[in-house]
C-alpha positions as MATLAB code, in Angstrom:
seq = 'MRLGQASEIHNVNVAGKRTSLRLRGIEWESLRLIAQREGCDLSHVATEIDKRRGDTSLAGALRLFAIAYFRELLRLKEDVAGFSPVQILQALAGPQDNIGADAVHGGRDLAPA';
ca = [
     101.865  100.557   86.562;
     103.357   97.116   86.114;
     100.845   94.334   85.636;
     103.187   91.846   87.273;
     103.425   93.809   90.525;
     104.241   91.757   93.592;
     101.735   91.492   96.392;
     102.275   93.644   99.452;
     101.157   92.802  102.964;
      99.841   95.729  105.014;
      98.173   95.914  108.390;
      94.723   97.505  108.523;
      92.429   97.946  111.501;
      89.130   96.229  110.724;
      86.439   96.709  113.360;
      89.151   97.673  115.830;
      91.279   94.584  115.163;
      94.613   94.629  113.394;
      94.377   92.529  110.237;
      97.063   91.701  107.686;
      95.949   91.825  104.060;
      97.837   90.919  100.897;
      97.005   93.071   97.873;
      98.988   94.392   94.926;
     100.342   97.934   95.093;
      97.787   99.255   92.598;
      94.994   97.786   94.739;
      96.315   99.480   97.891;
      96.680  102.753   96.009;
      93.140  102.476   94.642;
      91.645  101.868   98.085;
      93.592  104.794   99.543;
      92.330  107.063   96.763;
      88.738  105.979   97.427;
      89.125  106.644  101.155;
      90.695  110.040  100.495;
      87.968  110.993   98.016;
      85.279  109.974  100.505;
      86.875  111.756  103.453;
      87.557  108.678  105.541;
      90.475  106.364  106.174;
      91.276  102.959  104.761;
      90.315  101.276  108.031;
      86.796  102.688  107.754;
      86.435  101.436  104.180;
      87.767   97.985  105.125;
      85.510   97.760  108.186;
      82.378   98.653  106.241;
      83.183   96.223  103.432;
      83.984   93.521  106.006;
      80.497   93.884  107.524;
      78.873   93.074  104.193;
      81.237   90.711  102.405;
      79.385   87.477  103.029;
      81.485   84.434  102.108;
      83.963   86.456  100.043;
      87.430   86.945  101.519;
      88.089   90.469  102.780;
      90.881   90.981  100.241;
      88.583   89.792   97.449;
      85.720   92.001   98.635;
      88.030   95.038   98.749;
      89.220   94.314   95.209;
      85.642   93.998   93.961;
      84.635   97.195   95.740;
      87.505   99.172   94.184;
      86.678   97.865   90.710;
      82.978   98.653   91.148;
      83.755  102.108   92.526;
      85.975  103.162   89.641;
      83.780  101.454   87.049;
      80.814  103.434   88.263;
      82.813  106.672   88.297;
      83.711  106.079   84.667;
      80.096  105.328   83.824;
      79.052  108.546   85.515;
      82.022  110.540   84.215;
      79.834  113.445   83.129;
      78.620  114.000   86.693;
      80.733  112.258   89.339;
      81.032  115.044   91.909;
      79.099  114.342   95.075;
      78.443  110.630   94.560;
      79.186  108.488   97.582;
      80.238  104.840   97.577;
      76.751  104.119   98.934;
      75.158  105.487   95.783;
      77.679  103.729   93.582;
      77.007  100.401   95.261;
      73.239  100.998   95.066;
      73.579  101.502   91.325;
      75.438   98.199   91.017;
      73.564   96.205   93.664;
      71.494   93.239   92.682;
      69.789   90.533   94.715;
      72.984   88.454   94.690;
      75.163   91.337   95.962;
      76.902   90.273   99.185;
      78.690   93.543   99.812;
      75.573   95.684  100.201;
      74.573   99.144   99.076;
      75.499  100.926  102.285;
      79.017   99.578  102.588;
      81.120  102.617  103.353;
      78.910  105.015  105.257;
      77.350  102.531  107.662;
      73.818  102.523  106.290;
      73.167  106.253  106.232;
      71.066  107.360  103.285;
      73.222  109.931  101.516;
      72.240  112.249   98.700;
      74.647  113.835   96.228;
      76.275  117.012   97.518;
];
C-alpha cells in the first residue's frame, strides 16, 4: 500500500441512483472487503450508509464506516466470527453518531451467528 495513492472515481448505485464517488484505492478495497465479508454488494453498503450519514458527505461517511468496522474487528480479534456491521456500529454508537447502528442491514436486529 502506498500512502500517497491517487484518488479513484467509481460509479456506485446508491438507492437505485448511479453516483460517482472519489476515494483512494485502499478505501475502495476496504469497502469491497466489508461487503464481501457481510454477503452483500458495495451498493447495498453505500445505500445503507447514505440513509444515516446526516450532514457528512457520502464519501466521508463511507471512510468513517470502514475505519470503524476494521477498528472494531481488531478490538474483537479474539472473537470476530459472526459479528455484523450492525453490531459493530452499535458498539461504537454514541448520541452524536450520525451514521446509526443499523447501517448495513436496514434496521434488522441481528445476533452473532
